[in-house]
Coordinates of C-alpha atoms and ligand atoms in Angstrom, one line a residue:
M7 CA 0.0 0.0 0.0
K8 CA 1.3 3.4 -0.9
K9 CA 2.3 5.5 2.1
E10 CA -0.4 8.1 2.5
K11 CA 0.6 11.8 2.4
K12 CA 0.3 13.5 5.8
V13 CA -1.8 16.6 5.7
K14 CA -0.9 19.1 8.3
E15 CA -3.9 20.4 10.3
P16 CA -4.1 22.3 13.5
K17 CA -5.1 19.9 16.3
K18 CA -7.4 21.6 18.6
K19 CA -8.3 19.8 21.9
P20 CA -12.0 20.0 22.5
K21 CA -12.8 22.1 25.5
F22 CA -15.2 19.6 27.0
G23 CA -14.5 15.9 27.4
T24 CA -16.5 12.9 26.1
L25 CA -18.2 12.1 29.5
S26 CA -19.0 15.8 30.1
C27 CA -20.6 16.2 26.6
L28 CA -22.5 12.9 27.0
G29 CA -23.8 14.1 30.4
F30 CA -24.8 17.4 28.8
M31 CA -26.8 15.7 26.0
L32 CA -28.5 13.4 28.5
R33 CA -29.4 16.4 30.7
M34 CA -30.7 18.3 27.7
A35 CA -32.8 15.4 26.7
A36 CA -34.2 14.9 30.2
R37 CA -35.1 18.6 30.4
H38 CA -36.6 19.1 26.9
E39 CA -37.3 15.8 25.2
P40 CA -37.4 12.9 27.7
I41 CA -39.0 10.6 25.0
I42 CA -35.5 10.2 23.7
L43 CA -34.4 8.6 26.9
W44 CA -37.4 6.5 27.9
I45 CA -38.5 5.4 24.5
G46 CA -35.4 5.7 22.4
M47 CA -32.6 4.6 24.8
G48 CA -34.9 2.5 26.9
V49 CA -37.8 0.7 25.2
I50 CA -36.4 0.7 21.7
S51 CA -33.0 -0.5 22.8
L52 CA -34.6 -3.4 24.7
L53 CA -36.7 -4.2 21.6
M54 CA -33.5 -4.3 19.5
V55 CA -31.9 -6.8 22.0
L56 CA -35.1 -8.9 21.9
G57 CA -35.1 -8.8 18.1
N58 CA -31.5 -10.0 18.0
L59 CA -32.2 -12.8 20.4
T60 CA -35.2 -13.9 18.3
G61 CA -33.0 -13.9 15.2
L62 CA -30.3 -15.9 17.0
F63 CA -32.7 -18.6 18.3
V64 CA -35.1 -19.0 15.4
S65 CA -33.1 -21.5 13.2
P66 CA -31.6 -23.6 16.1
M67 CA -35.0 -23.9 17.7
I68 CA -36.7 -25.1 14.5
L69 CA -33.8 -27.5 13.8
S70 CA -34.0 -28.8 17.4
S71 CA -37.7 -29.5 17.0
I72 CA -37.0 -31.4 13.9
E73 CA -34.1 -33.3 15.5
R74 CA -36.3 -34.3 18.4
G75 CA -38.8 -35.6 15.9
A76 CA -41.5 -33.2 17.1
P77 CA -44.9 -33.4 15.2
L78 CA -45.3 -31.1 12.3
H79 CA -47.8 -28.8 14.0
E80 CA -45.3 -28.2 16.8
V81 CA -42.6 -27.3 14.3
L82 CA -45.1 -25.0 12.5
L83 CA -46.1 -23.4 15.8
T84 CA -42.4 -22.7 16.7
I85 CA -42.0 -21.1 13.3
L86 CA -45.2 -19.0 13.8
I87 CA -44.2 -17.9 17.3
F88 CA -40.8 -16.6 16.0
I89 CA -42.3 -14.9 13.0
G90 CA -45.0 -13.3 15.1
A91 CA -42.5 -12.2 17.7
G92 CA -40.2 -10.7 15.0
M93 CA -43.1 -8.8 13.4
L94 CA -44.4 -7.5 16.7
I95 CA -40.9 -6.3 17.7
D96 CA -40.3 -4.6 14.3
G97 CA -43.8 -3.0 14.3
L98 CA -43.3 -1.6 17.8
K99 CA -39.8 -0.4 17.0
G100 CA -41.1 1.4 13.9
Y101 CA -44.1 2.9 15.7
L102 CA -42.1 4.2 18.7
G103 CA -39.2 5.2 16.5
G104 CA -41.4 7.8 14.8
F105 CA -41.9 9.6 18.2
E106 CA -38.3 9.4 19.1
W107 CA -37.1 10.6 15.7
Y108 CA -39.3 13.7 16.0
S109 CA -37.9 14.4 19.5
R110 CA -34.3 14.0 18.3
I111 CA -34.9 16.7 15.6
T112 CA -36.7 19.0 18.2
L113 CA -33.8 18.7 20.6
R114 CA -31.3 19.5 17.8
S115 CA -33.4 22.5 16.8
I116 CA -33.5 23.7 20.5
L117 CA -29.7 23.6 20.5
N118 CA -29.5 25.5 17.3
A119 CA -31.8 28.2 18.7
M120 CA -29.6 28.4 21.8
I121 CA -26.6 29.1 19.6
S122 CA -28.5 31.7 17.7
H123 CA -29.7 33.3 21.0
K124 CA -26.1 33.4 22.3
C125 CA -25.0 35.0 19.0
S126 CA -27.5 37.8 19.3
H127 CA -26.9 38.4 23.0
I128 CA -23.2 38.2 23.4
S129 CA -21.4 41.5 23.4
Y130 CA -20.9 43.1 20.0
S131 CA -17.1 43.1 20.3
T132 CA -17.0 39.3 20.9
K133 CA -19.4 38.6 18.1
V134 CA -17.5 40.7 15.6
S135 CA -13.9 40.7 16.7
D136 CA -13.3 37.4 18.5
E137 CA -12.2 34.9 15.9
K138 CA -12.2 32.1 18.5
F139 CA -15.9 32.7 19.1
G140 CA -16.6 32.9 15.4
E141 CA -14.9 29.5 14.9
A142 CA -16.7 27.9 17.8
V143 CA -20.0 29.2 16.3
R144 CA -19.2 27.8 12.9
Q145 CA -18.3 24.4 14.4
G146 CA -21.3 24.5 16.8
A147 CA -23.7 25.3 14.0
N148 CA -22.2 22.4 12.0
A149 CA -22.9 20.1 15.0
C150 CA -26.6 21.1 14.8
G151 CA -27.1 21.6 11.1
S152 CA -28.7 18.4 9.8
N153 CA -30.1 15.0 10.8
S154 CA -26.6 13.5 10.5
S155 CA -25.0 16.2 12.7
A156 CA -23.5 15.2 16.0
T157 CA -26.3 16.6 18.2
E158 CA -28.9 14.3 16.5
A159 CA -26.7 11.4 15.4
I160 CA -25.4 10.9 18.9
W161 CA -28.6 9.1 19.8
P162 CA -28.3 6.2 17.4
T163 CA -24.7 5.9 18.5
I164 CA -25.7 5.7 22.2
Q165 CA -28.5 3.3 21.3
T166 CA -26.2 1.0 19.4
L167 CA -23.8 1.0 22.3
I168 CA -26.5 0.1 24.8
V169 CA -27.8 -2.7 22.5
N170 CA -24.2 -4.0 21.9
F171 CA -23.3 -3.9 25.6
I172 CA -26.5 -5.9 26.6
N173 CA -26.0 -8.4 23.8
F174 CA -22.3 -8.7 24.7
G175 CA -23.3 -9.5 28.3
I176 CA -25.9 -12.1 27.2
Y177 CA -23.5 -13.8 24.8
V178 CA -20.6 -13.7 27.2
S179 CA -22.6 -15.4 29.9
M180 CA -24.0 -18.0 27.4
L181 CA -20.6 -18.7 25.8
T182 CA -18.6 -18.9 29.1
A183 CA -21.1 -21.3 30.5
V184 CA -20.7 -23.6 27.6
E185 CA -17.6 -22.9 25.4
P186 CA -15.1 -20.4 26.9
V187 CA -12.5 -21.3 24.2
L188 CA -14.8 -19.9 21.6
L189 CA -14.9 -16.6 23.5
L190 CA -11.1 -16.3 23.3
L191 CA -11.1 -17.2 19.7
I192 CA -13.5 -14.4 18.8
L193 CA -11.6 -11.8 20.8
V194 CA -8.3 -12.7 19.2
T195 CA -9.8 -12.5 15.6
T196 CA -11.9 -9.4 16.3
V197 CA -10.0 -6.9 18.4
P198 CA -6.7 -6.5 16.3
G199 CA -8.8 -6.5 13.1
Y200 CA -11.0 -3.8 14.4
F201 CA -8.1 -1.5 15.3
Y202 CA -6.4 -2.0 11.9
S203 CA -9.6 -1.3 10.0
K204 CA -10.3 1.7 12.2
Y205 CA -6.9 3.1 11.2
I206 CA -7.7 2.6 7.5
N207 CA -11.2 3.9 7.8
G208 CA -9.8 6.9 9.6
W209 CA -8.3 8.1 6.3
G210 CA -11.3 10.2 5.6
W211 CA -11.2 11.8 9.1
R212 CA -7.5 12.5 8.8
H213 CA -7.9 14.1 5.4
R214 CA -11.2 15.9 6.2
E215 CA -9.6 19.4 6.0
E216 CA -8.4 18.6 2.5
E217 CA -12.0 17.5 1.6
N218 CA -13.5 20.4 3.3
E219 CA -11.3 22.8 1.4
I220 CA -12.4 21.3 -1.9
N221 CA -16.0 21.3 -0.8
R222 CA -15.8 24.9 0.3
G223 CA -14.6 25.9 -3.1
I224 CA -17.5 24.0 -4.8
Y225 CA -20.1 25.5 -2.4
C226 CA -18.7 28.9 -2.9
V227 CA -18.9 28.7 -6.7
S228 CA -22.5 27.3 -6.6
G229 CA -23.5 29.8 -3.9
N230 CA -22.2 32.7 -5.9
A231 CA -23.8 31.5 -9.0
G232 CA -27.2 31.3 -7.3
D233 CA -26.8 34.5 -5.3
I234 CA -29.5 37.1 -6.1
Q235 CA -27.0 39.9 -5.3
A236 CA -24.6 38.5 -8.0
A237 CA -27.3 37.9 -10.6
K238 CA -26.7 41.2 -12.4
D239 CA -22.9 41.0 -12.5
I240 CA -23.1 37.3 -13.8
R241 CA -25.2 38.4 -16.7
I242 CA -23.5 41.7 -17.6
F243 CA -20.0 40.3 -17.3
G244 CA -20.9 36.9 -18.9
M245 CA -19.4 35.1 -15.8
R246 CA -21.3 31.8 -16.3
P247 CA -18.5 30.0 -18.3
W248 CA -16.0 31.1 -15.6
F249 CA -18.3 29.5 -12.9
D250 CA -18.6 26.4 -15.0
D251 CA -14.8 26.0 -15.3
L252 CA -14.4 26.6 -11.6
Y253 CA -17.1 24.1 -10.8
R254 CA -15.7 21.4 -13.1
S255 CA -12.2 21.8 -11.7
G256 CA -13.6 21.6 -8.1
M257 CA -15.6 18.4 -9.0
G258 CA -12.4 17.0 -10.6
L259 CA -10.5 17.5 -7.4
L260 CA -13.3 15.9 -5.4
E261 CA -13.3 12.9 -7.6
A262 CA -9.5 12.5 -7.4
F263 CA -9.8 12.8 -3.6
H264 CA -12.5 10.1 -3.4
N265 CA -10.6 7.8 -5.7
R266 CA -7.5 8.1 -3.5
G267 CA -9.8 7.2 -0.5
A268 CA -11.3 4.2 -2.3
R269 CA -7.8 2.8 -3.0
V270 CA -7.1 3.0 0.7
Y271 CA -10.4 1.6 1.8
I272 CA -10.1 -1.5 -0.3
W273 CA -7.5 -2.7 2.1
N274 CA -10.1 -2.6 4.8
N275 CA -12.3 -5.0 2.8
I276 CA -9.4 -7.3 2.1
L277 CA -8.4 -7.4 5.8
D278 CA -12.0 -7.9 6.9
L279 CA -12.2 -10.9 4.6
I280 CA -9.0 -12.4 6.0
F281 CA -10.2 -12.0 9.6
T282 CA -13.7 -13.4 8.9
F283 CA -12.2 -16.3 7.1
L284 CA -9.8 -17.0 10.0
R285 CA -12.6 -16.7 12.6
N286 CA -15.1 -18.8 10.7
G287 CA -12.4 -21.4 9.8
V288 CA -11.3 -21.9 13.3
A289 CA -14.9 -21.9 14.6
Y290 CA -15.8 -24.5 12.1
V291 CA -12.9 -26.7 13.0
Y292 CA -13.6 -26.3 16.7
L293 CA -17.3 -26.9 16.5
I294 CA -17.0 -29.8 14.1
G295 CA -14.5 -31.3 16.6
M296 CA -17.2 -30.9 19.3
V297 CA -19.8 -32.6 17.0
L298 CA -17.5 -35.5 16.3
E299 CA -16.0 -36.0 19.7
H300 CA -18.6 -34.8 22.1
G301 CA -21.8 -35.5 20.1
M302 CA -22.8 -31.8 19.8
S303 CA -26.2 -31.6 18.1
A304 CA -26.8 -29.8 14.7
S305 CA -29.0 -27.2 16.4
E306 CA -26.3 -26.5 19.0
F307 CA -23.7 -26.3 16.3
L308 CA -25.9 -23.7 14.4
L309 CA -26.5 -21.7 17.6
Y310 CA -22.8 -21.5 18.6
F311 CA -21.7 -20.8 15.0
S312 CA -24.3 -17.9 14.8
M313 CA -23.1 -16.7 18.2
V314 CA -19.5 -16.5 17.0
G315 CA -20.5 -14.2 14.1
G316 CA -22.9 -12.2 16.3
F317 CA -20.5 -11.8 19.2
S318 CA -17.7 -10.6 17.0
G319 CA -20.1 -8.0 15.6
F320 CA -20.9 -6.8 19.2
V321 CA -17.2 -6.5 20.1
S322 CA -16.6 -4.3 17.0
G323 CA -19.9 -2.5 17.6
I324 CA -18.8 -1.6 21.1
L325 CA -15.3 -0.5 20.0
G326 CA -16.6 1.4 17.0
G327 CA -19.5 2.9 19.0
L328 CA -17.1 4.2 21.7
S329 CA -14.8 5.9 19.1
D330 CA -17.9 7.2 17.3
L331 CA -19.2 8.6 20.6
K332 CA -15.9 10.3 21.2
N333 CA -15.9 11.9 17.8
K334 CA -19.5 13.1 18.2
C335 CA -18.7 14.5 21.6
K336 CA -15.8 16.4 20.2
E337 CA -18.3 18.2 17.9
I338 CA -20.8 18.7 20.7
S339 CA -18.0 20.3 22.7
A340 CA -18.1 23.2 20.2
V341 CA -21.8 23.7 20.9
R342 CA -21.1 23.9 24.6
E343 CA -18.1 26.2 24.0
V344 CA -20.5 28.6 22.3
L345 CA -23.1 28.4 25.0
T346 CA -20.6 28.9 27.8
Y347 CA -18.4 31.5 26.0
P348 CA -17.3 34.1 28.4
D349 CA -18.6 37.6 27.6
V350 CA -16.4 40.7 27.8
F351 CA -19.4 42.4 29.4
P352 CA -22.7 40.9 30.3
L353 CA -25.8 42.6 28.8
D354 CA -27.9 42.4 31.9
T355 CA -25.8 43.1 34.9
G356 CA -25.0 46.5 36.3
K357 CA -26.9 49.6 37.1
D358 CA -30.2 50.4 35.5
V359 CA -30.5 53.3 33.1
P360 CA -33.6 55.4 33.9
H361 CA -35.4 56.0 30.6
T362 CA -36.7 59.6 31.0
G363 CA -37.1 60.1 27.2
R364 CA -34.6 63.0 27.5
P365 CA -31.0 62.5 26.4
G366 CA -28.2 62.2 29.0
V367 CA -24.7 63.5 28.9
I368 CA -22.1 61.3 27.2
R369 CA -18.5 62.0 28.1
F370 CA -15.3 60.5 26.7
E371 CA -12.5 60.9 29.3
N372 CA -9.0 60.4 27.8
V373 CA -10.3 57.5 25.7
S374 CA -7.8 55.5 23.6
F375 CA -8.8 52.5 21.6
R376 CA -7.6 49.6 19.5
Y377 CA -9.6 46.7 18.4
P378 CA -9.3 43.4 20.3
G379 CA -6.5 41.3 18.9
E380 CA -4.8 44.4 17.4
E381 CA -2.4 44.9 20.3
N382 CA 0.6 45.3 18.1
N383 CA -1.0 48.0 15.9
P384 CA -1.2 51.7 16.7
Y385 CA -4.3 53.1 18.5
V386 CA -7.3 53.7 16.1
L387 CA -8.3 56.6 18.4
K388 CA -5.9 58.3 21.0
N389 CA -6.7 60.5 24.0
I390 CA -10.2 61.5 22.9
N391 CA -11.9 63.9 25.2
L392 CA -15.4 64.7 24.2
T393 CA -18.8 65.7 25.7
L394 CA -22.1 65.2 24.0
S395 CA -24.5 67.5 25.8
P396 CA -28.3 66.8 25.8
G397 CA -30.0 68.1 22.7
E398 CA -26.7 68.8 20.9
R399 CA -26.1 68.1 17.2
L400 CA -22.6 66.8 16.7
A401 CA -21.0 66.0 13.4
V402 CA -18.0 63.7 13.2
V403 CA -16.2 64.1 9.9
G404 CA -13.0 62.8 8.4
L405 CA -11.6 60.8 5.6
N406 CA -12.4 57.1 5.2
G407 CA -10.7 55.0 7.8
A408 CA -10.1 58.0 10.1
G409 CA -12.0 56.3 13.0
K410 CA -15.5 57.9 12.8
T411 CA -17.4 54.6 13.0
T412 CA -15.1 53.4 15.8
L413 CA -16.0 56.5 17.8
V414 CA -19.7 55.8 17.4
K415 CA -19.2 52.1 18.3
L416 CA -17.5 53.3 21.5
M417 CA -20.2 55.8 22.2
V418 CA -23.0 53.3 21.9
G419 CA -21.2 50.8 24.1
F420 CA -20.3 48.1 21.6
Y421 CA -16.7 48.2 22.7
D422 CA -15.1 49.3 25.9
P423 CA -12.2 51.7 25.6
T424 CA -8.7 50.3 25.8
E425 CA -7.7 53.2 28.0
G426 CA -9.8 55.9 29.7
R427 CA -13.5 55.7 30.2
I428 CA -16.9 56.7 28.7
T429 CA -19.7 57.8 31.0
Y430 CA -23.4 58.3 30.6
N431 CA -24.8 60.9 33.1
G432 CA -21.6 60.4 35.1
V433 CA -21.7 56.6 35.3
D434 CA -19.0 54.5 33.6
L435 CA -20.6 52.4 30.7
R436 CA -18.9 49.4 32.2
D437 CA -21.1 49.7 35.2
L438 CA -24.4 50.1 33.3
K439 CA -26.8 47.4 32.0
R440 CA -25.8 47.5 28.4
R441 CA -29.2 46.3 27.2
E442 CA -30.8 49.3 29.0
Y443 CA -28.2 51.6 27.7
Y444 CA -28.8 50.5 24.0
K445 CA -32.4 51.6 24.5
E446 CA -31.2 55.2 24.7
F447 CA -30.1 55.0 21.0
S448 CA -31.7 55.0 17.6
A449 CA -28.8 54.2 15.3
V450 CA -28.4 53.7 11.6
F451 CA -25.1 52.2 10.5
Q452 CA -23.4 51.8 7.1
E453 CA -24.1 48.1 6.9
F454 CA -27.8 47.7 7.6
N455 CA -30.2 44.9 7.5
L456 CA -33.7 44.5 6.3
F457 CA -35.1 41.4 7.8
A458 CA -37.4 38.8 6.3
G459 CA -40.7 40.4 7.1
S460 CA -43.1 43.1 6.0
V461 CA -42.3 46.8 5.5
A462 CA -44.3 47.6 8.6
E463 CA -42.5 44.9 10.7
N464 CA -39.1 46.2 9.4
V465 CA -39.9 49.8 10.4
A466 CA -41.3 48.8 13.8
A467 CA -38.5 46.2 14.3
S468 CA -41.1 43.9 15.7
Q469 CA -43.9 41.6 14.7
T470 CA -46.3 42.6 17.4
N471 CA -47.8 45.8 18.8
I472 CA -47.1 47.8 15.6
D473 CA -48.3 51.4 15.7
M474 CA -49.3 51.7 12.1
A475 CA -49.9 55.4 12.2
R476 CA -46.4 55.9 13.4
V477 CA -45.0 53.5 10.8
K478 CA -46.7 55.6 8.1
E479 CA -45.5 58.9 9.6
C480 CA -41.9 57.6 9.7
L481 CA -42.0 56.3 6.2
A482 CA -43.4 59.6 5.0
Y483 CA -40.4 61.4 6.6
A484 CA -38.1 59.0 4.8
D485 CA -39.9 59.9 1.5
L486 CA -41.1 56.4 1.0
T487 CA -44.9 56.7 1.2
E488 CA -45.4 56.7 -2.6
K489 CA -43.0 53.7 -3.1
V490 CA -44.6 51.6 -0.3
E491 CA -48.2 52.4 -1.2
S492 CA -47.5 51.4 -4.8
M493 CA -46.5 47.9 -3.7
P494 CA -49.2 45.3 -4.1
E495 CA -49.7 44.7 -0.4
G496 CA -48.7 48.2 0.7
Y497 CA -47.3 48.3 4.3
D498 CA -47.7 44.5 4.5
S499 CA -45.6 43.8 1.5
K500 CA -42.8 41.4 2.2
L501 CA -39.1 42.3 1.9
N502 CA -36.3 39.8 1.3
R503 CA -36.4 37.7 -1.8
G504 CA -34.2 35.0 -0.2
V505 CA -37.2 34.0 2.0
Y506 CA -40.3 35.2 0.2
E507 CA -40.9 34.5 -3.4
E508 CA -43.3 37.4 -3.7
A509 CA -41.0 39.9 -1.9
Q510 CA -40.6 43.3 -3.3
E511 CA -37.4 44.4 -5.0
T512 CA -36.1 47.7 -3.4
S513 CA -33.1 49.8 -4.5
G514 CA -30.1 50.4 -2.2
G515 CA -31.3 53.9 -1.6
E516 CA -34.8 52.8 -0.7
Q517 CA -33.5 50.2 1.7
Q518 CA -31.5 52.9 3.4
R519 CA -34.5 55.2 3.7
M520 CA -36.4 52.3 5.2
V521 CA -33.7 51.8 7.9
L522 CA -33.8 55.5 8.5
A523 CA -37.6 55.2 9.1
R524 CA -36.9 52.4 11.6
A525 CA -34.5 54.7 13.5
L526 CA -37.2 57.4 13.6
Y527 CA -39.9 54.9 14.7
K528 CA -37.8 53.9 17.8
G529 CA -37.7 57.5 18.8
A530 CA -34.9 57.1 21.3
P531 CA -33.4 60.2 22.9
I532 CA -30.1 59.9 21.1
L533 CA -29.8 59.5 17.3
L534 CA -26.7 58.2 15.6
L535 CA -26.4 58.3 11.8
D536 CA -23.2 56.7 10.6
E537 CA -23.2 57.5 6.9
P538 CA -26.4 55.5 6.3
T539 CA -26.8 57.6 3.2
A540 CA -23.8 56.3 1.3
A541 CA -26.1 54.9 -1.4
L542 CA -27.8 58.3 -1.8
D543 CA -26.3 61.2 -3.7
P544 CA -24.7 64.1 -1.7
I545 CA -27.7 66.4 -2.2
A546 CA -30.2 63.7 -1.0
E547 CA -27.9 63.0 1.9
S548 CA -27.8 66.7 2.8
E549 CA -31.6 66.9 2.6
I550 CA -32.1 63.8 4.7
Y551 CA -29.7 65.0 7.4
Q552 CA -31.5 68.3 7.4
K553 CA -34.9 66.6 7.7
Y554 CA -33.7 64.5 10.6
N555 CA -32.4 67.6 12.3
D556 CA -35.8 69.1 12.1
M557 CA -37.6 66.0 13.3
T558 CA -35.5 65.2 16.3
E559 CA -36.0 68.4 18.2
G560 CA -34.9 68.1 21.8
K561 CA -32.8 64.9 21.1
S562 CA -29.1 64.6 20.9
A563 CA -27.8 63.6 17.5
V564 CA -24.5 62.5 16.1
Y565 CA -24.1 62.7 12.3
I566 CA -21.2 61.1 10.6
S567 CA -20.2 61.8 7.1
H568 CA -17.1 62.1 4.9
R569 CA -19.2 64.6 2.9
L570 CA -18.6 67.8 4.9
A571 CA -21.4 69.8 3.4
S572 CA -24.0 67.4 4.8
T573 CA -23.2 68.2 8.4
R574 CA -22.6 71.9 8.1
F575 CA -25.8 72.7 10.1
C576 CA -24.5 70.9 13.3
D577 CA -23.8 72.8 16.5
R578 CA -20.3 71.4 16.6
I579 CA -18.1 69.5 14.1
L580 CA -15.2 67.2 15.0
L581 CA -12.7 66.4 12.4
I582 CA -10.9 63.1 13.1
D583 CA -7.5 62.9 11.6
G584 CA -4.4 60.9 12.5
N585 CA -6.3 59.1 15.3
I586 CA -7.1 62.3 17.2
I587 CA -9.7 65.1 17.2
A588 CA -7.7 67.3 14.9
E589 CA -10.2 70.2 14.7
E590 CA -13.3 71.1 16.5
G591 CA -15.9 73.9 16.2
S592 CA -18.9 75.2 14.2
H593 CA -18.7 75.1 10.4
E594 CA -18.2 78.9 10.3
A595 CA -15.4 78.8 12.9
L596 CA -13.6 75.9 11.2
M597 CA -13.8 77.6 7.8
K598 CA -12.4 80.7 9.3
K599 CA -9.5 78.8 10.8
R600 CA -8.5 77.7 7.3
G601 CA -7.1 74.4 8.5
K602 CA -7.6 70.9 7.3
Y603 CA -11.5 71.1 7.5
A604 CA -11.6 74.2 5.4
E605 CA -9.2 72.6 2.9
L606 CA -11.3 69.4 2.6
Y607 CA -14.5 71.4 2.4
E608 CA -13.1 73.5 -0.5
V609 CA -11.9 70.4 -2.4
Q610 CA -15.2 68.6 -2.0
S611 CA -17.4 71.5 -2.9
R612 CA -15.4 72.1 -6.0
Y613 CA -15.7 68.5 -6.9
Y614 CA -19.5 68.4 -6.3
R615 CA -20.0 71.7 -8.2
E616 CA -18.1 70.3 -11.2
D617 CA -20.1 67.0 -11.0
Y618 CA -23.4 68.9 -10.7
N619 CA -22.6 71.1 -13.7
A620 CA -21.4 68.1 -15.7
K621 CA -24.7 66.3 -15.1
G622 CA -26.6 69.4 -16.4
G623 CA -27.6 70.6 -13.0
A624 CA -27.0 74.2 -14.0
K625 CA -29.5 74.0 -16.8
A626 CA -32.3 72.8 -14.5
Ligands
LIG26 P1 -14.2 55.5 9.3 O1 -15.6 55.3 9.9 O2 -13.7 56.8 9.6 O3 -14.2 55.2 7.9 P2 -13.5 53.2 11.0 O4 -13.8 53.7 12.3 O5 -14.4 52.3 10.3 O6 -13.2 54.5 10.0 O7 -12.0 52.5 11.0 C1 -10.9 53.1 11.6 C2 -9.7 52.1 11.5 O8 -10.1 50.9 12.3 C3 -9.5 51.6 10.1 O9 -8.1 51.5 10.0 C4 -10.1 50.2 10.1 O10 -9.4 49.4 9.2 C5 -9.9 49.7 11.5 N1 -11.0 48.8 11.9 C6 -12.4 49.0 11.8 N2 -13.1 48.0 12.3 C7 -12.2 47.1 12.7 C8 -12.3 45.8 13.3 N3 -13.5 45.2 13.6 N4 -11.1 45.2 13.7 C9 -9.9 45.7 13.4 N5 -9.8 46.9 12.9 C10 -10.9 47.6 12.5

């Protein structure tokens, strides 16, 4: 056999051991789906043992009746009893199995929902910046993804182990009572064969990273080809042949991989054949000797010979089941890692935030920040001192990558400062209940999401208790009334084509307006707009910012933009440059200063003027 090429892969020890994960799954089943334990692991396992014993005794018993010269009706009755017992056992197993199967799926779905819940409740910084958490979530989701995933497939494994252990015990007691030599023979021909074949069959497991990589490529190509977002580019740039080539080469790699595996696995079959031949050969010789020398009957011969095969199956079943259980528990360990992942700050502990409907004072005190895991890089923001007074309109401007969004993420409490502190009404954010603090904000970010639901649900960010008059008012402010009312189902029209076939297609700009309407609907005391208008032109952005300004009387607002003209109206403008607040003041004051802000402002207005004229704006 050709020596197999070793593929290097990082070995990660699972955080939770086999017994601990087994205990976890049993506890989960006891709490949520006890049918799995009582019916699946209990009754069905016993039925399986009974079924096996029926199968073992059927032929020897019939033969023994014939040997004894029993009358025909007795032989027929024996046959009927066994057939009846077999049918009853199979029927019961099938009937109860239906309930158990449903419970297994339900339990897996519960675990899936728990992962999803953890992902939406863990601190933003861990969700976004902690690669270890991301990897655990990927693996955890894999362990709950389908019927063959570990959290569901562990039950047949446990069931097989229970059945094999009981059968093993029964066979051991029967064989030791009569023929202990046979026991030894079976163990000698089964155990070494099992370990060798396990090693060979482990080829797939040892090379799984290689296979995953090939599969990832194939899924990525087919995913991109079917992606609604990519549909336009695929057509305009004629990308289909490119996808076909990529897909063909991926499938070629997969075929070569499986052929390599098949060449290795064939050794397993050969070896299995040799060991079965040895075991059966020796058993025949031994049992024939017993027949000739000790007058063993034909029915006993048949019974013991069947037991040799069966017993060897139980031994491999137990060894295989244990290693299978270990592998499944490794995968389940990832689920538990997600569920017990330590949070950098809990959402629900700390001081309450009184919701008065009026904005509080946000203060940055000597705040410096770098993203988690970026310890060797310079600070994104350094020594920021800033106060956002109630009702103030603050603009944060600067070039792309200056740190404007980072400032907002700190303000809203998604990240804690690396140095210094941020306070709300004098209390360090670290000491506040984050979930309560988030309620003080209506924010719209650059990357936004419209969820699979109706227009009204998306604006209200809820499925229940929707104030329709308010939804309409907010959509009117976002200039969307005409668009939404022209949709076939108006405010109940579905969004998101990925889920609803009849969903409405909306442009990037319309989606942004809808998210802006959502921010208005929430009506929180502090409004954050982090360039949510990138898909709109500068004039539309300027108009929307103005409109928001008019609508949010009495609230604090932070407007972020790299288009300086949009935020001119603000009480105070901060220019972030070189990781500090480089300039600060009103638009007029900053223009008078003739510094970096004035320079950027001039360049941008010249550019927009030229652009406007080139588009014929002057004619209009
Ligand atoms: P702006 O909003 O001004 O365009 P950002 O605040 O988004 O800038 O980014 C400031 C800097 O921080 C950039 O260099 C960016 O690459 C970096 N950065 C942003 N997000 C992350 C993150 N999650 N992890 C590491 N670095 C980040």
